XYZ file of C-alpha atoms in Angstrom:
770
model
C -19.737 -31.617 -32.694
C -18.907 -28.257 -31.109
C -21.821 -26.813 -29.109
C -22.343 -24.190 -26.486
C -22.603 -25.700 -23.056
C -23.373 -22.183 -21.910
C -24.069 -19.613 -24.574
C -22.386 -16.225 -24.478
C -25.670 -14.472 -23.772
C -26.997 -16.979 -21.284
C -27.063 -15.523 -17.754
C -25.633 -17.389 -14.786
C -27.917 -16.943 -11.794
C -26.946 -16.914 -8.132
C -29.562 -16.415 -5.426
C -28.791 -15.146 -1.919
C -31.154 -14.921 1.031
C -30.974 -12.473 3.945
C -32.773 -12.717 7.281
C -32.207 -12.065 10.979
C -29.123 -14.290 11.007
C -27.491 -11.862 8.563
C -28.288 -8.776 10.621
C -31.786 -7.834 9.499
C -33.942 -6.560 12.375
C -36.921 -8.785 11.477
C -37.745 -11.606 9.097
C -41.047 -10.038 8.067
C -40.297 -7.532 5.302
C -43.021 -5.486 3.658
C -41.312 -3.312 1.016
C -37.918 -2.404 -0.487
C -36.294 0.346 -2.554
C -32.920 1.849 -3.516
C -31.918 5.478 -3.022
C -29.748 7.680 -5.229
C -26.535 6.741 -3.398
C -27.188 3.051 -3.946
C -28.301 2.032 -0.434
C -31.019 -0.602 -0.307
C -33.832 0.191 2.147
C -36.195 -2.393 3.635
C -39.416 -1.844 5.557
C -39.634 -4.411 8.365
C -41.797 -4.947 11.413
C -38.878 -3.836 13.553
C -37.751 -0.582 11.957
C -36.460 0.824 8.690
C -33.360 -1.063 7.563
C -30.470 0.131 5.371
C -28.048 -2.205 3.571
C -24.716 -1.243 1.973
C -23.663 -4.668 0.702
C -21.875 -5.494 3.954
C -24.011 -4.591 6.967
C -27.628 -3.966 7.858
C -28.315 -0.791 9.825
C -31.710 -0.164 11.464
C -33.333 3.226 12.096
C -36.179 3.842 14.544
C -37.861 6.832 16.107
C -36.136 7.769 19.354
C -37.552 9.257 22.529
C -37.340 13.035 22.458
C -36.911 13.361 18.682
C -40.291 15.104 18.268
C -41.811 12.312 16.164
C -45.072 10.723 17.310
C -44.369 7.286 15.789
C -46.011 4.841 18.229
C -44.416 1.559 17.008
C -41.696 0.291 14.673
C -44.019 -1.821 12.535
C -43.273 -0.477 9.034
C -45.935 -1.605 6.580
C -44.779 0.258 3.461
C -42.215 2.738 2.121
C -41.758 4.819 -1.040
C -38.995 7.116 -2.287
C -39.754 10.765 -2.902
C -38.025 12.734 -5.703
C -36.050 14.707 -3.107
C -34.499 11.482 -1.782
C -36.538 11.264 1.417
C -38.513 8.122 2.240
C -42.240 8.076 2.937
C -42.974 5.529 5.670
C -46.270 3.922 6.569
C -46.163 2.737 10.172
C -49.355 0.923 11.083
C -52.013 3.340 9.705
C -50.013 6.574 9.981
C -47.507 8.209 7.633
C -44.122 9.718 8.447
C -41.145 11.095 6.551
C -37.583 9.796 6.925
C -34.793 12.188 5.972
C -31.906 10.187 4.487
C -29.560 13.136 5.151
C -30.193 13.360 8.898
C -31.620 9.854 9.429
C -34.498 11.291 11.467
C -38.232 10.749 11.295
C -40.748 13.617 11.220
C -44.542 13.828 11.376
C -46.670 14.730 8.348
C -49.628 17.054 8.234
C -52.995 15.625 7.236
C -52.626 16.983 3.711
C -49.074 15.633 3.429
C -50.248 12.279 4.761
C -52.996 12.007 2.095
C -50.463 12.691 -0.662
C -48.029 10.241 0.935
C -50.719 7.551 0.907
C -51.207 8.072 -2.839
C -47.438 7.938 -3.463
C -47.055 4.739 -1.487
C -49.968 3.096 -3.276
C -48.514 3.918 -6.709
C -45.107 2.594 -5.697
C -46.688 -0.484 -4.110
C -48.578 -1.382 -7.266
C -45.446 -0.909 -9.422
C -43.442 -3.371 -7.321
C -46.101 -5.932 -6.545
C -45.786 -9.456 -7.957
C -49.002 -11.458 -8.176
C -49.921 -15.034 -8.955
C -53.521 -15.860 -9.804
C -54.503 -12.362 -8.694
C -52.899 -12.832 -5.293
C -50.005 -10.741 -4.014
C -46.939 -12.914 -3.415
C -44.051 -10.453 -3.052
C -42.575 -7.075 -3.856
C -39.580 -6.838 -6.185
C -36.908 -4.321 -7.101
C -34.127 -4.275 -9.700
C -31.176 -2.281 -8.393
C -28.744 -0.061 -10.309
C -26.414 -3.017 -10.812
C -29.103 -5.260 -12.289
C -29.624 -7.489 -9.241
C -33.196 -8.621 -8.709
C -34.479 -8.273 -5.131
C -37.696 -9.743 -3.807
C -39.413 -9.979 -0.454
C -40.054 -13.529 0.656
C -41.628 -15.306 3.577
C -38.536 -14.870 5.696
C -36.452 -11.866 4.781
C -35.412 -10.920 1.268
C -33.810 -12.677 -1.685
C -31.308 -11.314 -4.172
C -30.888 -12.821 -7.608
C -27.600 -11.978 -9.326
C -27.315 -12.572 -13.052
C -23.828 -12.934 -14.464
C -22.867 -13.121 -18.107
C -21.029 -16.153 -19.367
C -17.961 -14.911 -21.215
C -16.618 -18.252 -22.399
C -17.739 -20.930 -24.829
C -16.947 -24.441 -23.748
C -16.101 -27.190 -26.220
C -18.251 -30.288 -26.056
C -15.513 -32.756 -25.228
C -16.931 -36.097 -24.150
C -15.797 -37.850 -22.154
C -14.463 -34.905 -20.222
C -10.715 -35.403 -20.070
C -7.607 -33.349 -19.424
C -6.420 -31.465 -22.488
C -2.661 -31.967 -22.869
C -1.997 -30.130 -26.117
C -3.538 -27.293 -28.134
C -2.028 -26.598 -31.554
C -2.909 -24.490 -34.582
C -1.438 -25.654 -37.878
C -0.546 -23.681 -41.000
C -4.155 -23.946 -42.206
C -5.477 -22.318 -39.031
C -7.051 -25.540 -37.814
C -7.041 -26.251 -34.095
C -5.852 -29.621 -32.784
C -6.997 -30.649 -29.304
C -5.474 -33.732 -27.675
C -6.709 -35.297 -24.455
C -4.740 -37.504 -22.132
C -7.185 -39.855 -20.414
C -8.953 -41.117 -23.544
C -5.887 -40.686 -25.820
C -7.991 -38.852 -28.402
C -7.140 -36.215 -31.030
C -9.849 -33.758 -32.101
C -9.521 -31.420 -35.068
C -11.554 -28.200 -35.276
C -11.993 -25.571 -37.935
C -10.182 -22.414 -36.931
C -12.802 -19.963 -38.184
C -16.108 -21.404 -36.983
C -14.965 -23.950 -34.392
C -16.653 -26.783 -36.236
C -15.498 -30.234 -35.234
C -13.864 -31.725 -38.357
C -13.362 -35.132 -36.825
C -11.381 -37.458 -34.595
C -8.002 -38.636 -35.882
C -7.717 -42.401 -35.779
C -4.600 -44.533 -35.867
C -5.549 -45.364 -39.453
C -4.900 -41.741 -40.465
C -8.553 -40.942 -41.145
C -10.674 -38.203 -39.641
C -13.697 -39.949 -38.156
C -16.981 -38.168 -37.603
C -17.752 -40.416 -34.686
C -15.666 -40.512 -31.571
C -12.567 -42.656 -31.834
C -9.411 -42.803 -29.745
C -5.998 -42.333 -31.333
C -4.609 -44.858 -28.882
C -1.683 -42.786 -27.607
C -1.776 -39.758 -25.348
C -0.327 -36.831 -27.293
C 1.552 -34.299 -25.138
C 2.893 -31.986 -27.860
C 2.572 -31.143 -31.545
C 4.844 -29.368 -34.020
C 4.751 -28.534 -37.718
C 8.062 -28.323 -39.548
C 8.783 -25.967 -42.428
C 7.805 -28.594 -45.063
C 4.352 -29.004 -43.480
C 5.058 -32.270 -41.687
C 3.162 -32.665 -38.440
C 4.964 -34.224 -35.508
C 3.185 -35.659 -32.491
C 4.991 -36.365 -29.243
C 3.383 -38.915 -26.968
C 3.840 -40.397 -23.555
C 4.922 -43.182 -23.442
C 4.725 -44.158 -27.122
C 7.434 -41.912 -28.512
C 7.055 -39.958 -31.768
C 4.559 -39.896 -34.632
C 5.072 -38.265 -38.021
C 2.043 -37.190 -40.077
C 1.905 -36.332 -43.760
C -1.460 -35.041 -44.922
C -2.830 -36.606 -48.080
C -5.967 -35.933 -50.086
C -9.413 -36.228 -48.568
C -8.528 -35.293 -44.985
C -6.349 -38.319 -44.591
C -2.939 -38.575 -43.038
C -0.058 -40.973 -43.507
C 1.110 -41.814 -39.991
C 4.602 -43.115 -39.208
C 5.272 -44.328 -35.709
C 8.943 -43.667 -34.943
C 10.105 -45.979 -32.199
C 13.894 -45.701 -32.311
C 13.962 -42.462 -30.387
C 16.069 -42.590 -27.170
C 13.221 -41.337 -24.965
C 9.634 -42.525 -25.097
C 7.962 -39.600 -23.306
C 8.150 -36.725 -25.792
C 7.209 -33.343 -24.328
C 8.370 -30.894 -26.995
C 9.789 -30.668 -30.543
C 11.697 -27.998 -32.447
C 13.184 -27.592 -35.928
C 16.285 -25.409 -36.322
C 17.418 -23.422 -39.379
C 19.508 -26.410 -40.553
C 16.443 -28.612 -40.777
C 17.367 -30.694 -37.746
C 14.596 -31.879 -35.464
C 15.279 -31.511 -31.748
C 13.290 -33.590 -29.282
C 12.798 -32.967 -25.546
C 11.865 -36.048 -23.530
C 10.895 -36.478 -19.929
C 12.768 -39.749 -19.534
C 16.020 -39.382 -21.476
C 16.866 -35.718 -21.933
C 17.682 -34.191 -25.327
C 18.171 -35.800 -28.716
C 18.068 -34.755 -32.393
C 17.962 -36.089 -35.904
C 19.525 -34.588 -39.017
C 17.282 -36.653 -41.302
C 13.712 -36.171 -40.024
C 12.158 -37.317 -43.310
C 14.076 -40.604 -43.483
C 12.036 -43.742 -43.239
C 13.699 -44.526 -39.939
C 15.330 -41.318 -38.698
C 18.424 -41.809 -36.569
C 18.361 -39.879 -33.306
C 21.505 -38.972 -31.412
C 22.349 -37.237 -28.175
C 24.858 -34.353 -28.488
C 28.253 -35.451 -27.248
C 28.621 -32.689 -24.636
C 25.071 -32.803 -23.336
C 25.233 -33.256 -19.539
C 24.556 -36.752 -18.285
C 23.779 -35.974 -14.635
C 21.271 -33.132 -15.142
C 18.655 -32.155 -17.687
C 17.204 -35.614 -18.194
C 13.612 -34.539 -17.652
C 12.789 -31.857 -20.225
C 9.563 -29.967 -20.816
C 10.172 -27.340 -23.456
C 12.609 -26.218 -26.164
C 13.065 -22.706 -27.509
C 15.305 -21.272 -30.232
C 15.976 -17.553 -29.801
C 15.067 -15.238 -32.653
C 18.540 -13.733 -32.701
C 21.824 -15.317 -31.743
C 20.892 -18.920 -32.424
C 20.650 -19.870 -28.753
C 18.937 -23.136 -27.804
C 17.136 -22.748 -24.472
C 15.856 -25.855 -22.687
C 13.357 -26.042 -19.815
C 14.104 -28.913 -17.441
C 12.675 -30.032 -14.126
C 16.051 -29.299 -12.522
C 16.939 -25.972 -14.120
C 17.556 -24.070 -17.328
C 20.000 -25.340 -19.977
C 21.437 -23.154 -22.737
C 23.802 -23.606 -25.678
C 24.723 -21.804 -28.881
C 23.683 -23.809 -31.954
C 26.550 -25.337 -33.903
C 26.495 -27.038 -37.276
C 28.148 -29.957 -35.568
C 25.974 -30.721 -32.549
C 28.846 -32.566 -30.875
C 30.756 -29.270 -30.615
C 27.981 -27.580 -28.665
C 28.644 -26.769 -25.009
C 25.732 -26.658 -22.581
C 25.417 -24.392 -19.557
C 23.173 -25.364 -16.675
C 21.445 -22.776 -14.449
C 19.579 -23.454 -11.200
C 18.158 -21.552 -8.290
C 20.988 -20.142 -6.190
C 20.019 -19.771 -2.516
C 22.783 -17.178 -2.033
C 21.762 -14.892 -4.908
C 18.676 -12.717 -5.033
C 19.019 -12.526 -8.831
C 18.913 -16.262 -9.474
C 16.004 -18.309 -10.765
C 13.104 -18.332 -8.331
C 12.779 -22.108 -8.844
C 14.735 -24.794 -10.665
C 11.600 -26.518 -11.966
C 11.092 -24.788 -15.344
C 7.774 -25.272 -17.120
C 7.762 -23.053 -20.197
C 9.806 -20.528 -22.205
C 8.561 -17.505 -24.164
C 10.329 -14.828 -26.196
C 8.487 -11.615 -27.039
C 8.867 -9.395 -30.099
C 11.643 -7.423 -28.412
C 13.805 -10.500 -27.870
C 13.116 -10.681 -24.123
C 13.091 -14.206 -22.700
C 10.678 -15.313 -19.975
C 10.533 -18.651 -18.185
C 7.732 -19.981 -16.029
C 8.386 -22.123 -12.989
C 6.295 -24.843 -11.464
C 5.506 -23.032 -8.224
C 7.267 -19.658 -8.091
C 5.953 -17.598 -10.944
C 7.546 -16.121 -14.058
C 11.165 -14.953 -14.368
C 12.588 -12.631 -16.974
C 16.043 -13.664 -18.200
C 18.636 -10.937 -18.605
C 21.910 -11.631 -20.441
C 24.764 -9.841 -18.653
C 27.712 -11.151 -20.681
C 29.786 -14.243 -21.467
C 32.546 -15.599 -19.230
C 34.661 -18.519 -20.498
C 32.086 -19.190 -23.176
C 29.265 -19.448 -20.613
C 26.400 -16.922 -20.882
C 25.999 -14.931 -17.683
C 22.384 -14.403 -16.639
C 20.369 -12.520 -14.084
C 16.671 -12.869 -13.428
C 13.802 -10.527 -12.659
C 10.760 -12.047 -10.986
C 7.400 -10.994 -12.445
C 4.960 -13.037 -10.361
C 4.812 -15.388 -7.378
C 2.110 -17.809 -8.455
C 2.435 -21.305 -9.762
C 2.201 -21.330 -13.567
C 0.661 -24.046 -15.731
C 1.567 -22.488 -19.093
C 2.947 -19.307 -20.601
C 2.678 -17.622 -24.010
C 2.813 -14.178 -25.633
C -0.461 -12.275 -25.622
C 0.858 -9.436 -27.797
C 4.201 -7.735 -28.332
C 4.084 -6.091 -24.888
C 2.244 -8.589 -22.691
C 2.342 -12.191 -21.565
C -0.507 -14.614 -21.052
C 0.112 -16.469 -17.782
C -2.133 -19.413 -16.968
C -2.258 -20.538 -13.354
C -4.167 -23.342 -11.727
C -7.410 -21.339 -11.530
C -6.659 -17.994 -13.169
C -5.547 -16.295 -16.358
C -3.289 -13.252 -16.059
C -2.362 -10.765 -18.753
C 0.862 -9.124 -17.549
C 3.314 -6.614 -18.945
C 7.073 -6.933 -18.547
C 6.965 -4.888 -15.338
C 4.637 -7.395 -13.692
C 1.486 -5.236 -13.846
C -1.301 -7.618 -14.672
C -5.001 -8.096 -15.170
C -6.297 -11.323 -13.655
C -9.313 -13.275 -14.856
C -10.518 -15.618 -12.148
C -13.557 -17.765 -11.464
C -15.610 -14.677 -10.662
C -14.741 -12.954 -13.912
C -15.125 -16.101 -16.038
C -18.267 -17.131 -14.142
C -16.861 -20.665 -13.913
C -14.413 -22.271 -11.538
C -12.093 -23.630 -14.221
C -9.102 -25.898 -13.501
C -6.481 -25.248 -16.153
C -4.155 -27.853 -17.636
C -0.581 -27.232 -18.767
C -1.579 -27.052 -22.441
C -0.283 -23.812 -23.941
C -3.205 -21.527 -25.030
C -3.585 -20.867 -28.754
C -4.842 -17.817 -30.609
C -7.605 -18.618 -33.107
C -9.062 -16.708 -36.013
C -11.390 -13.860 -35.090
C -9.163 -12.656 -32.230
C -10.139 -15.527 -29.981
C -8.219 -17.771 -27.599
C -8.627 -21.424 -26.670
C -7.568 -22.684 -23.224
C -7.035 -26.246 -22.014
C -8.680 -27.532 -18.857
C -8.458 -30.547 -16.624
C -11.804 -31.550 -18.068
C -11.958 -30.034 -21.547
C -11.360 -26.644 -23.158
C -13.078 -23.329 -23.709
C -12.876 -20.424 -26.149
C -13.028 -16.747 -25.213
C -12.998 -13.635 -27.355
C -10.241 -11.153 -26.600
C -12.794 -8.392 -26.083
C -14.443 -10.522 -23.389
C -11.132 -10.586 -21.506
C -11.139 -6.805 -21.026
C -14.716 -5.972 -20.128
C -14.912 -3.357 -17.396
C -16.577 -4.557 -14.233
C -19.294 -2.578 -12.500
C -17.830 0.599 -10.987
C -19.181 0.929 -7.443
C -19.919 4.224 -5.754
C -18.077 4.867 -2.487
C -20.378 6.156 0.269
C -19.827 7.104 3.894
C -21.610 4.823 6.368
C -20.483 6.140 9.751
C -18.224 8.536 11.635
C -16.952 8.021 15.170
C -15.208 10.910 16.968
C -12.863 10.296 19.905
C -14.035 6.673 20.069
C -17.628 7.719 20.649
C -20.896 6.458 19.172
C -20.808 5.766 15.454
C -22.920 8.439 13.736
C -24.614 6.796 10.751
C -26.285 9.947 9.402
C -23.234 10.894 7.334
C -23.921 9.587 3.829
C -24.400 13.117 2.472
C -21.747 14.767 4.643
C -19.128 16.691 2.683
C -17.520 18.652 5.525
C -16.679 17.459 9.020
C -15.752 20.029 11.682
C -13.813 18.770 14.715
C -13.865 20.851 17.889
C -10.599 21.787 19.651
C -10.792 18.755 21.959
C -11.580 16.355 19.083
C -8.438 15.100 17.375
C -9.191 11.407 16.664
C -11.807 10.279 14.154
C -12.750 7.021 12.445
C -14.466 7.187 9.061
C -16.465 4.142 7.909
C -17.338 3.646 4.241
C -18.456 1.123 1.648
C -18.367 0.701 -2.110
C -21.907 -0.189 -3.137
C -21.623 -3.492 -5.014
C -24.321 -6.036 -4.252
C -22.758 -8.703 -6.482
C -19.165 -9.011 -5.250
C -18.617 -6.743 -2.254
C -16.218 -9.262 -0.705
C -13.827 -8.812 -3.644
C -13.453 -5.053 -3.341
C -10.315 -3.466 -1.862
C -9.979 0.055 -0.503
C -7.413 2.832 -0.139
C -7.460 6.293 1.412
C -5.197 9.298 1.712
C -5.279 12.500 3.720
C -4.315 15.477 1.602
C -2.273 17.534 1.216
C 0.665 15.318 2.170
C -0.150 11.612 2.321
C 0.165 8.971 -0.384
C -2.508 6.331 -0.950
C -2.767 3.815 1.920
C -3.952 0.440 0.648
C -6.048 -1.157 3.415
C -7.277 -4.270 1.615
C -10.850 -5.212 2.479
C -10.966 -2.992 5.562
C -13.647 -0.295 5.333
C -12.510 2.314 7.799
C -9.925 5.078 7.943
C -8.574 5.806 11.418
C -7.109 9.308 11.761
C -5.283 10.018 15.020
C -3.832 13.152 16.602
C -4.901 15.529 13.843
C -3.288 18.945 14.016
C -5.346 22.116 13.522
C -5.752 22.482 9.772
C -8.101 21.811 6.868
C -7.693 18.343 5.330
C -9.235 16.487 2.420
C -9.809 12.773 2.994
C -10.023 10.820 -0.265
C -11.364 7.273 -0.384
C -11.368 4.988 -3.403
C -11.969 1.327 -4.180
C -11.311 -1.327 -6.769
C -13.985 -3.013 -8.812
C -14.789 -6.687 -8.325
C -11.904 -7.598 -10.660
C -9.338 -5.808 -8.517
C -8.877 -2.797 -10.838
C -8.745 0.657 -9.212
C -11.599 2.863 -10.388
C -12.237 6.585 -10.564
C -14.807 6.608 -7.763
C -13.056 8.837 -5.234
C -15.234 10.029 -2.341
C -13.944 13.222 -0.736
C -14.577 14.531 2.764
C -13.264 17.892 3.977
C -12.134 17.746 7.618
C -11.660 21.005 9.518
C -9.842 20.676 12.836
C -10.420 23.712 15.044
C -7.424 24.815 17.103
C -7.292 25.069 20.852
C -6.907 28.645 22.118
C -3.142 28.389 22.368
C -3.064 26.954 18.810
C -5.147 29.802 17.324
C -3.670 32.933 15.737
C -4.680 35.087 18.703
C -3.332 32.520 21.128
C -0.068 32.244 19.225
C 0.186 36.041 19.218
C -0.381 36.239 22.971
C 2.142 33.484 23.555
C 4.613 35.385 21.404
C 3.969 38.568 23.324
C 4.361 36.712 26.633
C 7.623 35.121 25.543
C 8.898 38.390 24.092
C 7.915 40.272 27.284
C 9.595 37.675 29.480
C 12.715 37.874 27.350
C 12.672 41.663 27.531
C 12.360 41.566 31.345
C 15.250 39.135 31.590
C 17.415 41.255 29.297
C 16.505 44.431 31.215
C 17.274 42.731 34.517
C 20.639 41.524 33.275
C 21.526 44.966 31.937
C 20.342 46.626 35.156
C 22.427 44.278 37.283
C 25.427 44.918 35.060
C 24.927 48.705 35.371
C 24.627 48.506 39.156
C 27.730 46.359 39.395
C 29.602 48.764 37.123
C 28.570 51.682 39.325
C 29.604 49.769 42.411
C 32.941 48.922 40.849
C 33.499 52.544 39.820
C 32.675 53.702 43.343
C 35.091 51.146 44.778
C 37.868 52.181 42.381
C 37.268 55.852 43.149
C 37.632 55.294 46.880
C 40.678 53.096 46.444
C 42.273 55.699 44.175
C 41.498 58.367 46.741
C 43.319 56.358 49.363
C 46.430 56.279 47.177
C 46.206 60.003 46.414
C 45.969 60.847 50.091
C 48.950 58.586 50.727
C 47.423 57.406 53.933
C 46.708 60.931 55.260
C 43.650 60.685 57.443
C 42.672 64.336 57.012
C 41.835 63.765 53.348
C 38.195 63.082 52.650
C 37.028 61.390 49.439
C 35.003 63.450 47.103
C 34.617 61.471 43.820
C 31.310 59.738 43.672
C 30.670 60.326 47.404
C 27.747 62.529 48.355
C 28.156 65.107 51.062
C 25.228 63.629 52.969
C 26.856 60.152 53.201
C 28.884 60.391 56.398
C 29.020 56.606 56.901
C 31.255 56.025 53.889
C 33.435 58.977 54.873
C 33.954 57.459 58.331
C 34.716 54.036 56.771
C 37.372 55.490 54.458
C 38.937 57.453 57.319
C 39.048 54.232 59.366
C 40.775 52.385 56.516
C 43.291 55.189 56.016
C 44.126 55.180 59.683
C 44.290 51.400 60.099
C 45.523 50.079 56.751
C 48.736 48.825 58.352
C 47.052 47.483 61.488
C 46.608 43.750 61.212
C 44.565 43.551 64.399
C 41.542 45.562 63.275
C 38.304 43.735 62.492
C 34.880 44.385 61.074
C 33.491 45.268 64.467
C 36.081 48.043 64.786
C 35.155 49.324 61.310
C 31.440 49.290 62.167
C 32.078 51.113 65.412
C 34.168 53.757 63.632
C 31.387 54.172 61.055
C 28.816 54.529 63.840
C 26.693 51.608 62.560
C 26.111 47.954 63.241
C 27.989 45.117 61.539
C 24.906 44.183 59.470
C 24.248 47.803 58.602
C 27.817 48.228 57.430
C 27.520 44.999 55.415
C 24.372 46.270 53.639
C 25.815 49.704 53.016
C 28.992 48.452 51.356
C 27.157 45.798 49.322
C 24.751 48.440 48.068
C 27.312 51.057 47.127
C 30.376 49.016 46.158
C 29.111 45.438 45.725
C 31.608 43.993 48.234
C 31.802 43.114 51.949
C 33.746 45.090 54.555
C 36.433 42.369 54.621
C 36.770 42.533 50.820
C 36.969 46.361 50.928
C 39.781 46.240 53.512
C 41.564 43.584 51.486
C 41.288 45.568 48.212
C 42.528 48.736 49.964
C 45.615 46.934 51.331
C 46.455 45.394 47.911
C 45.989 48.758 46.234
C 48.234 50.393 48.843
C 50.800 47.619 48.352
C 50.947 48.385 44.639
C 51.589 52.032 45.446
C 54.390 51.174 47.854
C 56.027 48.699 45.428
C 56.011 51.301 42.689
C 56.997 54.480 44.548
C 59.247 53.285 47.417
C 62.319 51.112 47.925
C 60.690 49.004 50.616
C 61.263 45.259 50.530
C 58.443 42.811 49.988
C 58.318 42.026 53.691
C 58.246 45.697 54.631
C 55.413 46.305 52.191
C 53.509 43.348 53.610
C 53.828 44.631 57.167
C 52.964 48.170 56.086
C 49.732 46.927 54.517
C 48.555 44.942 57.522
C 49.805 41.467 56.564
C 51.595 39.518 59.296
C 53.071 36.910 56.897
C 54.970 38.026 53.768
C 54.358 34.675 52.097
C 50.612 34.938 52.627
C 50.842 38.486 51.295
C 52.585 37.257 48.132
C 49.857 34.679 47.519
C 47.063 37.229 48.017
C 48.859 39.784 45.814
C 49.371 37.346 42.944
C 45.770 36.146 43.183
C 44.467 39.698 42.950
C 46.972 41.287 40.516
C 48.056 38.233 38.510
C 51.736 38.793 39.331
C 53.910 38.199 42.346
C 55.040 41.300 44.263
C 58.590 40.877 42.912
C 57.345 40.596 39.300
C 55.151 43.637 39.788
C 57.980 45.721 41.285
C 60.396 44.729 38.480
C 57.802 45.554 35.836
C 57.192 49.003 37.358
C 60.932 49.739 37.423
C 61.515 48.508 33.878
């Protein structure tokens, strides 16, 4: 008879205990409460303790904080409407601000009112036995039941059982689940070789099928372990067993069945059966590959193996599938996937074998194929023994062989696979159930969600009447309503628990902080947080992002965001978490972070830097232009004097006037000296200085200042200039010109002339004549 081992409404209770070993400051606890953010607060004899589901944090009065609290022996606490906590420490009353995490003294009038508030709260939470106080209790926002105890505090978590387990005794592995055309559910077990039949609408046990074809109300074994069932179009039921071959059942009146044991089948371990549109029955065996019969209703059907079926592969088969379009037979084998187009003559069928290719990323993830499913859109999916589910993609046909590629949907080992609806698959693993779409996005139901640590068998789940599902286990089966598979878990609230700036002390008074201002020398900050879930905090994952630019950073179970080298700006840190079932929730906690700039990063600083750079640039440009102007003036002065020398044609009485001031006798004496000695190769700078009535250094400075050249360079330029005049206006030879200009070597003169003018003396003379 089908009974509830655990009723849907029956709670599953788990009790946890917390004491000093878990981080509490003291084992003696006197009171407890929960604030609006979800923190649990405990009054202990060693301070006021806060718990976020992960860590205990203790608050005490500190020296210099202005509070006259003499000890840390908290005897009682109560929550005020404004969120602050009234604390009774020994015989005095104080107020704890949950925003600043600081204690303050109360006036006498405030203390009297606080005593009344604490007494009312104390009486509401007190638990008594025989008139004697035994503990204080509190039921949190999540429904957990907390109670003080002799050592610490206890937490009682009540979970709801979402499944209904079938009363299968003895508890055995379920190998096959099957719903027939009448909606009845067949459940076969391996170890006791039994077959149970249940009503599909109310789950009533109709009986145990015996080898005599009768449904027995008392337990009876069928005698053969049934691994698969199939119902052909004419209503015949087929049972595949291991190792007893095939059974054929025809239902007669009075819940009786005529059972034929078919023993002439090539393989004795039948794992799957399939009828094609020609009425042929195909059989997959684990010990002799594939066979079929064209006369399934004959007294002794003759089974044959298709002529072209491979002999060296595909001998251990698990599942058969006939595609909805195209008439393709798809076979799951322990050593790969086998496919063939159906032919009227089975001996004309050609079979293609596909295995995992180590050199192709688009091959099967594993060669051990467990199951095959086709959805309403004609998409094929295969499950592997240890490497998840693959989607099969047909890419064409080459030489009659279908070309395939594969898209991996999951990485887990799969026990069974079936369609959940037209868009999703139901994937059963060793310990979990996953409902996944074709893109691999899935919802996973695990031991926490199901409130039982189930071990699933490879029996394919079946949909029952009333939108329910039945699943096979290693020790029985259970039923779950579809609505129970999509219940939203508790959505935790994300709270801030600490902030550390520049690696400093962790400030825990930040739960209500919405804006954090960092000073110019503070660029690194660590934000600590927690999602308040006192039932399954270890199952919650976190993510954060720093707007405006960053994407979500998934950080797993870590509960801190480390932000380094922040630039001056205003940021928004967003933190979110999953629920206990791993689904992301809309519980984003936001914190505005303002990073103040250093002076040189501020607007004024940037402006001053700009002005400084612009001023420096302007000075450099002015200097360059000034130098260029001075050099131009010097060059003009030099050219004027050199031109004057040519005009005077070496007449010493001429005195230069252009660009020479009347009060500059030194330059006049220099030019007279050059005019008089331009052909004298023996003169030197000392002679020029003496003629100019100045020292050598004074002459050097004077010429550099006015013409930008040295005395030697001035003499040299004057001789070259005079040489040009002689080459143009006289018939002198090159040697005569060289001697006339003070050069002792005509060849050296030619080199100096070409270097200065860019032409040899001969080229220059020819050009002037032409």
